[in-house]
Amino acid sequence: MEYLLLGKINKPHGLKGEVKIFSQTDFAKLRYQPGHVVFLFTDNQYVPLAVHSYYHYKDYDVVSFEDHLDISLTNDLLGKNVYIKKIDASLPKNHYHYCDLVNLKIINNHQVIGKVVSVIHAPANDILRCLSNEKKTFDIPFVDEFIQEVNLSKQEIKVKLIDGIL
């Protein structure tokens, strides 16, 4: 079973079992809907937690979980990562999980120029950190001006680069 990181539980928020989560997902409202099950990674296993409530507050997502509706019951959650099963993590069209983009070939003008080594979440847009065939690192903004096509089945991303990126 493959899991995707949603975020890390930071600290309690209030007295009713709510915790602040520093989320790594762009779809927090969808992932933390009441009744949805997320997973806490603890003691080398994924433990299911049912979401009781959710709202966004400043830079955090505030979530409470069934069976943890009191501040005294949240201590075992603090500092732990929260995950979702990848098969349950549907995305809108033309959105991708970062892990699905890593290792895809980068094709510019019908020529493989490198591969994606990581995806950086930046305020303006995501950035593909790539490694060229010559083992040099370069970045491509993940925006329509540069990305022509993402084909997961062919394991490739067709791009149109401008001078200076490579």
JSON list of C-alpha atoms in Angstrom, two decimals:
[
{"chain": "A", "resi": 1, "resn": "MET", "atom": "CA", "xyz": [0.00, 0.00, 0.00]},
{"chain": "A", "resi": 2, "resn": "GLU", "atom": "CA", "xyz": [1.36, 3.41, -0.95]},
{"chain": "A", "resi": 3, "resn": "TYR", "atom": "CA", "xyz": [0.68, 6.47, 1.23]},
{"chain": "A", "resi": 4, "resn": "LEU", "atom": "CA", "xyz": [1.00, 10.19, 0.50]},
{"chain": "A", "resi": 5, "resn": "LEU", "atom": "CA", "xyz": [2.09, 12.74, 3.09]},
{"chain": "A", "resi": 6, "resn": "LEU", "atom": "CA", "xyz": [-0.60, 15.27, 4.01]},
{"chain": "A", "resi": 7, "resn": "GLY", "atom": "CA", "xyz": [1.31, 17.12, 6.70]},
{"chain": "A", "resi": 8, "resn": "LYS", "atom": "CA", "xyz": [2.79, 17.13, 10.17]},
{"chain": "A", "resi": 9, "resn": "ILE", "atom": "CA", "xyz": [0.87, 17.68, 13.39]},
{"chain": "A", "resi": 10, "resn": "ASN", "atom": "CA", "xyz": [2.42, 20.68, 15.10]},
{"chain": "A", "resi": 11, "resn": "LYS", "atom": "CA", "xyz": [0.61, 21.41, 18.37]},
{"chain": "A", "resi": 12, "resn": "PRO", "atom": "CA", "xyz": [-2.81, 21.50, 20.06]},
{"chain": "A", "resi": 13, "resn": "HIS", "atom": "CA", "xyz": [-5.27, 24.25, 19.21]},
{"chain": "A", "resi": 14, "resn": "GLY", "atom": "CA", "xyz": [-7.76, 24.95, 21.96]},
{"chain": "A", "resi": 15, "resn": "LEU", "atom": "CA", "xyz": [-9.16, 22.49, 24.48]},
{"chain": "A", "resi": 16, "resn": "LYS", "atom": "CA", "xyz": [-11.46, 20.32, 22.33]},
{"chain": "A", "resi": 17, "resn": "GLY", "atom": "CA", "xyz": [-8.83, 18.03, 20.79]},
{"chain": "A", "resi": 18, "resn": "GLU", "atom": "CA", "xyz": [-8.07, 20.15, 17.76]},
{"chain": "A", "resi": 19, "resn": "VAL", "atom": "CA", "xyz": [-4.50, 20.10, 16.45]},
{"chain": "A", "resi": 20, "resn": "LYS", "atom": "CA", "xyz": [-2.64, 22.40, 14.08]},
{"chain": "A", "resi": 21, "resn": "ILE", "atom": "CA", "xyz": [-1.27, 20.63, 11.01]},
{"chain": "A", "resi": 22, "resn": "PHE", "atom": "CA", "xyz": [1.36, 22.14, 8.76]},
{"chain": "A", "resi": 23, "resn": "SER", "atom": "CA", "xyz": [-0.07, 20.68, 5.55]},
{"chain": "A", "resi": 24, "resn": "GLN", "atom": "CA", "xyz": [1.87, 19.64, 2.48]},
{"chain": "A", "resi": 25, "resn": "THR", "atom": "CA", "xyz": [-1.25, 19.25, 0.35]},
{"chain": "A", "resi": 26, "resn": "ASP", "atom": "CA", "xyz": [-2.97, 21.76, -1.90]},
{"chain": "A", "resi": 27, "resn": "PHE", "atom": "CA", "xyz": [-6.27, 19.98, -1.26]},
{"chain": "A", "resi": 28, "resn": "ALA", "atom": "CA", "xyz": [-6.59, 20.14, 2.54]},
{"chain": "A", "resi": 29, "resn": "LYS", "atom": "CA", "xyz": [-10.31, 20.96, 2.44]},
{"chain": "A", "resi": 30, "resn": "LEU", "atom": "CA", "xyz": [-10.90, 17.81, 0.41]},
{"chain": "A", "resi": 31, "resn": "ARG", "atom": "CA", "xyz": [-8.55, 15.54, 2.41]},
{"chain": "A", "resi": 32, "resn": "TYR", "atom": "CA", "xyz": [-9.75, 16.56, 5.89]},
{"chain": "A", "resi": 33, "resn": "GLN", "atom": "CA", "xyz": [-13.50, 16.34, 5.32]},
{"chain": "A", "resi": 34, "resn": "PRO", "atom": "CA", "xyz": [-15.38, 15.06, 8.39]},
{"chain": "A", "resi": 35, "resn": "GLY", "atom": "CA", "xyz": [-15.71, 11.29, 8.20]},
{"chain": "A", "resi": 36, "resn": "HIS", "atom": "CA", "xyz": [-12.65, 10.80, 5.97]},
{"chain": "A", "resi": 37, "resn": "VAL", "atom": "CA", "xyz": [-9.97, 8.49, 7.27]},
{"chain": "A", "resi": 38, "resn": "VAL", "atom": "CA", "xyz": [-6.35, 9.62, 7.37]},
{"chain": "A", "resi": 39, "resn": "PHE", "atom": "CA", "xyz": [-3.39, 7.74, 8.79]},
{"chain": "A", "resi": 40, "resn": "LEU", "atom": "CA", "xyz": [-0.94, 8.64, 11.53]},
{"chain": "A", "resi": 41, "resn": "PHE", "atom": "CA", "xyz": [2.50, 7.06, 11.12]},
{"chain": "A", "resi": 42, "resn": "THR", "atom": "CA", "xyz": [3.57, 5.89, 14.55]},
{"chain": "A", "resi": 43, "resn": "ASP", "atom": "CA", "xyz": [5.58, 2.91, 15.83]},
{"chain": "A", "resi": 44, "resn": "ASN", "atom": "CA", "xyz": [6.42, 1.94, 12.22]},
{"chain": "A", "resi": 45, "resn": "GLN", "atom": "CA", "xyz": [2.78, 1.49, 11.24]},
{"chain": "A", "resi": 46, "resn": "TYR", "atom": "CA", "xyz": [-0.05, 3.49, 9.75]},
{"chain": "A", "resi": 47, "resn": "VAL", "atom": "CA", "xyz": [-2.85, 3.98, 12.28]},
{"chain": "A", "resi": 48, "resn": "PRO", "atom": "CA", "xyz": [-6.25, 5.11, 10.92]},
{"chain": "A", "resi": 49, "resn": "LEU", "atom": "CA", "xyz": [-7.89, 8.25, 12.33]},
{"chain": "A", "resi": 50, "resn": "ALA", "atom": "CA", "xyz": [-11.36, 9.46, 11.38]},
{"chain": "A", "resi": 51, "resn": "VAL", "atom": "CA", "xyz": [-11.61, 13.21, 10.85]},
{"chain": "A", "resi": 52, "resn": "HIS", "atom": "CA", "xyz": [-14.16, 14.88, 13.13]},
{"chain": "A", "resi": 53, "resn": "SER", "atom": "CA", "xyz": [-13.77, 18.53, 12.06]},
{"chain": "A", "resi": 54, "resn": "TYR", "atom": "CA", "xyz": [-11.61, 20.77, 9.89]},
{"chain": "A", "resi": 55, "resn": "TYR", "atom": "CA", "xyz": [-10.98, 24.46, 9.20]},
{"chain": "A", "resi": 56, "resn": "HIS", "atom": "CA", "xyz": [-8.07, 26.58, 7.98]},
{"chain": "A", "resi": 57, "resn": "TYR", "atom": "CA", "xyz": [-6.49, 29.04, 10.44]},
{"chain": "A", "resi": 58, "resn": "LYS", "atom": "CA", "xyz": [-3.61, 31.35, 9.41]},
{"chain": "A", "resi": 59, "resn": "ASP", "atom": "CA", "xyz": [-0.85, 29.06, 8.04]},
{"chain": "A", "resi": 60, "resn": "TYR", "atom": "CA", "xyz": [-2.29, 25.86, 9.49]},
{"chain": "A", "resi": 61, "resn": "ASP", "atom": "CA", "xyz": [-5.07, 23.39, 8.99]},
{"chain": "A", "resi": 62, "resn": "VAL", "atom": "CA", "xyz": [-6.90, 22.74, 12.24]},
{"chain": "A", "resi": 63, "resn": "VAL", "atom": "CA", "xyz": [-8.25, 19.21, 12.50]},
{"chain": "A", "resi": 64, "resn": "SER", "atom": "CA", "xyz": [-9.86, 17.15, 15.22]},
{"chain": "A", "resi": 65, "resn": "PHE", "atom": "CA", "xyz": [-10.14, 13.37, 15.15]},
{"chain": "A", "resi": 66, "resn": "GLU", "atom": "CA", "xyz": [-12.79, 11.01, 16.52]},
{"chain": "A", "resi": 67, "resn": "ASP", "atom": "CA", "xyz": [-11.65, 9.46, 19.82]},
{"chain": "A", "resi": 68, "resn": "HIS", "atom": "CA", "xyz": [-9.32, 12.45, 20.41]},
{"chain": "A", "resi": 69, "resn": "LEU", "atom": "CA", "xyz": [-11.85, 15.18, 21.25]},
{"chain": "A", "resi": 70, "resn": "ASP", "atom": "CA", "xyz": [-10.06, 16.51, 24.31]},
{"chain": "A", "resi": 71, "resn": "ILE", "atom": "CA", "xyz": [-6.70, 18.27, 24.57]},
{"chain": "A", "resi": 72, "resn": "SER", "atom": "CA", "xyz": [-5.46, 15.58, 26.96]},
{"chain": "A", "resi": 73, "resn": "LEU", "atom": "CA", "xyz": [-5.93, 12.96, 24.22]},
{"chain": "A", "resi": 74, "resn": "THR", "atom": "CA", "xyz": [-3.79, 14.76, 21.62]},
{"chain": "A", "resi": 75, "resn": "ASN", "atom": "CA", "xyz": [-0.33, 14.25, 23.16]},
{"chain": "A", "resi": 76, "resn": "ASP", "atom": "CA", "xyz": [0.24, 11.01, 21.22]},
{"chain": "A", "resi": 77, "resn": "LEU", "atom": "CA", "xyz": [-0.48, 12.86, 17.94]},
{"chain": "A", "resi": 78, "resn": "LEU", "atom": "CA", "xyz": [1.99, 15.73, 18.30]},
{"chain": "A", "resi": 79, "resn": "GLY", "atom": "CA", "xyz": [5.00, 15.72, 15.96]},
{"chain": "A", "resi": 80, "resn": "LYS", "atom": "CA", "xyz": [3.62, 12.85, 13.89]},
{"chain": "A", "resi": 81, "resn": "ASN", "atom": "CA", "xyz": [3.03, 12.83, 10.14]},
{"chain": "A", "resi": 82, "resn": "VAL", "atom": "CA", "xyz": [-0.45, 12.41, 8.66]},
{"chain": "A", "resi": 83, "resn": "TYR", "atom": "CA", "xyz": [-0.96, 10.42, 5.46]},
{"chain": "A", "resi": 84, "resn": "ILE", "atom": "CA", "xyz": [-3.68, 9.32, 3.05]},
{"chain": "A", "resi": 85, "resn": "LYS", "atom": "CA", "xyz": [-3.77, 6.19, 0.94]},
{"chain": "A", "resi": 86, "resn": "LYS", "atom": "CA", "xyz": [-2.68, 7.10, -2.57]},
{"chain": "A", "resi": 87, "resn": "ILE", "atom": "CA", "xyz": [-5.62, 5.24, -4.10]},
{"chain": "A", "resi": 88, "resn": "ASP", "atom": "CA", "xyz": [-7.97, 7.48, -2.09]},
{"chain": "A", "resi": 89, "resn": "ALA", "atom": "CA", "xyz": [-6.21, 10.70, -3.13]},
{"chain": "A", "resi": 90, "resn": "SER", "atom": "CA", "xyz": [-8.01, 11.67, -6.31]},
{"chain": "A", "resi": 91, "resn": "LEU", "atom": "CA", "xyz": [-6.97, 14.90, -8.01]},
{"chain": "A", "resi": 92, "resn": "PRO", "atom": "CA", "xyz": [-8.64, 17.25, -10.47]},
{"chain": "A", "resi": 93, "resn": "LYS", "atom": "CA", "xyz": [-7.67, 16.97, -14.13]},
{"chain": "A", "resi": 94, "resn": "ASN", "atom": "CA", "xyz": [-4.13, 18.22, -14.93]},
{"chain": "A", "resi": 95, "resn": "HIS", "atom": "CA", "xyz": [-3.03, 17.99, -11.29]},
{"chain": "A", "resi": 96, "resn": "TYR", "atom": "CA", "xyz": [-0.40, 15.47, -10.23]},
{"chain": "A", "resi": 97, "resn": "HIS", "atom": "CA", "xyz": [1.06, 13.98, -7.09]},
{"chain": "A", "resi": 98, "resn": "TYR", "atom": "CA", "xyz": [4.66, 15.10, -6.65]},
{"chain": "A", "resi": 99, "resn": "CYS", "atom": "CA", "xyz": [5.81, 11.49, -6.32]},
{"chain": "A", "resi": 100, "resn": "ASP", "atom": "CA", "xyz": [4.34, 10.69, -9.76]},
{"chain": "A", "resi": 101, "resn": "LEU", "atom": "CA", "xyz": [6.44, 13.42, -11.42]},
{"chain": "A", "resi": 102, "resn": "VAL", "atom": "CA", "xyz": [9.79, 12.35, -9.94]},
{"chain": "A", "resi": 103, "resn": "ASN", "atom": "CA", "xyz": [11.94, 10.35, -12.39]},
{"chain": "A", "resi": 104, "resn": "LEU", "atom": "CA", "xyz": [9.90, 11.37, -15.45]},
{"chain": "A", "resi": 105, "resn": "LYS", "atom": "CA", "xyz": [11.99, 12.11, -18.54]},
{"chain": "A", "resi": 106, "resn": "ILE", "atom": "CA", "xyz": [12.11, 15.73, -19.68]},
{"chain": "A", "resi": 107, "resn": "ILE", "atom": "CA", "xyz": [11.72, 16.09, -23.45]},
{"chain": "A", "resi": 108, "resn": "ASN", "atom": "CA", "xyz": [12.49, 19.36, -25.24]},
{"chain": "A", "resi": 109, "resn": "ASN", "atom": "CA", "xyz": [12.25, 19.55, -29.06]},
{"chain": "A", "resi": 110, "resn": "HIS", "atom": "CA", "xyz": [11.81, 15.73, -29.30]},
{"chain": "A", "resi": 111, "resn": "GLN", "atom": "CA", "xyz": [15.04, 15.15, -27.37]},
{"chain": "A", "resi": 112, "resn": "VAL", "atom": "CA", "xyz": [15.43, 13.73, -23.85]},
{"chain": "A", "resi": 113, "resn": "ILE", "atom": "CA", "xyz": [17.40, 16.36, -21.93]},
{"chain": "A", "resi": 114, "resn": "GLY", "atom": "CA", "xyz": [17.16, 14.94, -18.40]},
{"chain": "A", "resi": 115, "resn": "LYS", "atom": "CA", "xyz": [14.78, 13.79, -15.69]},
{"chain": "A", "resi": 116, "resn": "VAL", "atom": "CA", "xyz": [12.84, 15.21, -12.74]},
{"chain": "A", "resi": 117, "resn": "VAL", "atom": "CA", "xyz": [14.59, 14.62, -9.40]},
{"chain": "A", "resi": 118, "resn": "SER", "atom": "CA", "xyz": [12.18, 16.53, -7.13]},
{"chain": "A", "resi": 119, "resn": "VAL", "atom": "CA", "xyz": [9.29, 18.96, -7.06]},
{"chain": "A", "resi": 120, "resn": "ILE", "atom": "CA", "xyz": [9.54, 22.19, -5.09]},
{"chain": "A", "resi": 121, "resn": "HIS", "atom": "CA", "xyz": [6.39, 23.81, -3.77]},
{"chain": "A", "resi": 122, "resn": "ALA", "atom": "CA", "xyz": [6.92, 27.56, -4.17]},
{"chain": "A", "resi": 123, "resn": "PRO", "atom": "CA", "xyz": [4.45, 30.38, -3.44]},
{"chain": "A", "resi": 124, "resn": "ALA", "atom": "CA", "xyz": [3.89, 31.37, -7.08]},
{"chain": "A", "resi": 125, "resn": "ASN", "atom": "CA", "xyz": [3.98, 27.90, -8.65]},
{"chain": "A", "resi": 126, "resn": "ASP", "atom": "CA", "xyz": [5.58, 24.49, -8.33]},
{"chain": "A", "resi": 127, "resn": "ILE", "atom": "CA", "xyz": [9.06, 23.99, -9.76]},
{"chain": "A", "resi": 128, "resn": "LEU", "atom": "CA", "xyz": [10.50, 20.84, -11.30]},
{"chain": "A", "resi": 129, "resn": "ARG", "atom": "CA", "xyz": [14.08, 20.32, -10.12]},
{"chain": "A", "resi": 130, "resn": "CYS", "atom": "CA", "xyz": [15.75, 18.37, -12.92]},
{"chain": "A", "resi": 131, "resn": "LEU", "atom": "CA", "xyz": [19.05, 16.65, -13.64]},
{"chain": "A", "resi": 132, "resn": "SER", "atom": "CA", "xyz": [20.40, 16.99, -17.18]},
{"chain": "A", "resi": 133, "resn": "ASN", "atom": "CA", "xyz": [22.05, 14.19, -19.12]},
{"chain": "A", "resi": 134, "resn": "GLU", "atom": "CA", "xyz": [25.32, 15.99, -18.33]},
{"chain": "A", "resi": 135, "resn": "LYS", "atom": "CA", "xyz": [24.51, 15.71, -14.58]},
{"chain": "A", "resi": 136, "resn": "LYS", "atom": "CA", "xyz": [23.77, 19.42, -14.13]},
{"chain": "A", "resi": 137, "resn": "THR", "atom": "CA", "xyz": [20.81, 20.60, -12.09]},
{"chain": "A", "resi": 138, "resn": "PHE", "atom": "CA", "xyz": [18.24, 22.94, -13.62]},
{"chain": "A", "resi": 139, "resn": "ASP", "atom": "CA", "xyz": [14.74, 24.12, -12.69]},
{"chain": "A", "resi": 140, "resn": "ILE", "atom": "CA", "xyz": [11.59, 24.34, -14.79]},
{"chain": "A", "resi": 141, "resn": "PRO", "atom": "CA", "xyz": [8.55, 26.28, -13.53]},
{"chain": "A", "resi": 142, "resn": "PHE", "atom": "CA", "xyz": [5.55, 23.93, -13.60]},
{"chain": "A", "resi": 143, "resn": "VAL", "atom": "CA", "xyz": [3.35, 26.33, -15.58]},
{"chain": "A", "resi": 144, "resn": "ASP", "atom": "CA", "xyz": [1.65, 26.14, -18.97]},
{"chain": "A", "resi": 145, "resn": "GLU", "atom": "CA", "xyz": [4.24, 28.41, -20.59]},
{"chain": "A", "resi": 146, "resn": "PHE", "atom": "CA", "xyz": [6.88, 25.68, -20.13]},
{"chain": "A", "resi": 147, "resn": "ILE", "atom": "CA", "xyz": [4.95, 22.42, -19.73]},
{"chain": "A", "resi": 148, "resn": "GLN", "atom": "CA", "xyz": [3.39, 21.19, -22.95]},
{"chain": "A", "resi": 149, "resn": "GLU", "atom": "CA", "xyz": [2.29, 17.71, -21.85]},
{"chain": "A", "resi": 150, "resn": "VAL", "atom": "CA", "xyz": [2.60, 15.37, -18.89]},
{"chain": "A", "resi": 151, "resn": "ASN", "atom": "CA", "xyz": [2.24, 11.73, -19.86]},
{"chain": "A", "resi": 152, "resn": "LEU", "atom": "CA", "xyz": [2.43, 9.44, -16.85]},
{"chain": "A", "resi": 153, "resn": "SER", "atom": "CA", "xyz": [1.96, 6.26, -18.89]},
{"chain": "A", "resi": 154, "resn": "LYS", "atom": "CA", "xyz": [4.97, 7.13, -21.10]},
{"chain": "A", "resi": 155, "resn": "GLN", "atom": "CA", "xyz": [6.87, 8.46, -18.05]},
{"chain": "A", "resi": 156, "resn": "GLU", "atom": "CA", "xyz": [7.65, 11.77, -19.75]},
{"chain": "A", "resi": 157, "resn": "ILE", "atom": "CA", "xyz": [7.04, 15.50, -19.66]},
{"chain": "A", "resi": 158, "resn": "LYS", "atom": "CA", "xyz": [7.24, 17.47, -22.89]},
{"chain": "A", "resi": 159, "resn": "VAL", "atom": "CA", "xyz": [8.49, 20.99, -22.32]},
{"chain": "A", "resi": 160, "resn": "LYS", "atom": "CA", "xyz": [9.25, 24.13, -24.29]},
{"chain": "A", "resi": 161, "resn": "LEU", "atom": "CA", "xyz": [12.25, 25.79, -22.69]},
{"chain": "A", "resi": 162, "resn": "ILE", "atom": "CA", "xyz": [13.64, 29.27, -23.17]},
{"chain": "A", "resi": 163, "resn": "ASP", "atom": "CA", "xyz": [17.30, 30.17, -23.46]},
{"chain": "A", "resi": 164, "resn": "GLY", "atom": "CA", "xyz": [19.09, 30.23, -20.13]},
{"chain": "A", "resi": 165, "resn": "ILE", "atom": "CA", "xyz": [17.24, 27.42, -18.32]},
{"chain": "A", "resi": 166, "resn": "LEU", "atom": "CA", "xyz": [19.83, 24.77, -19.16]}
]
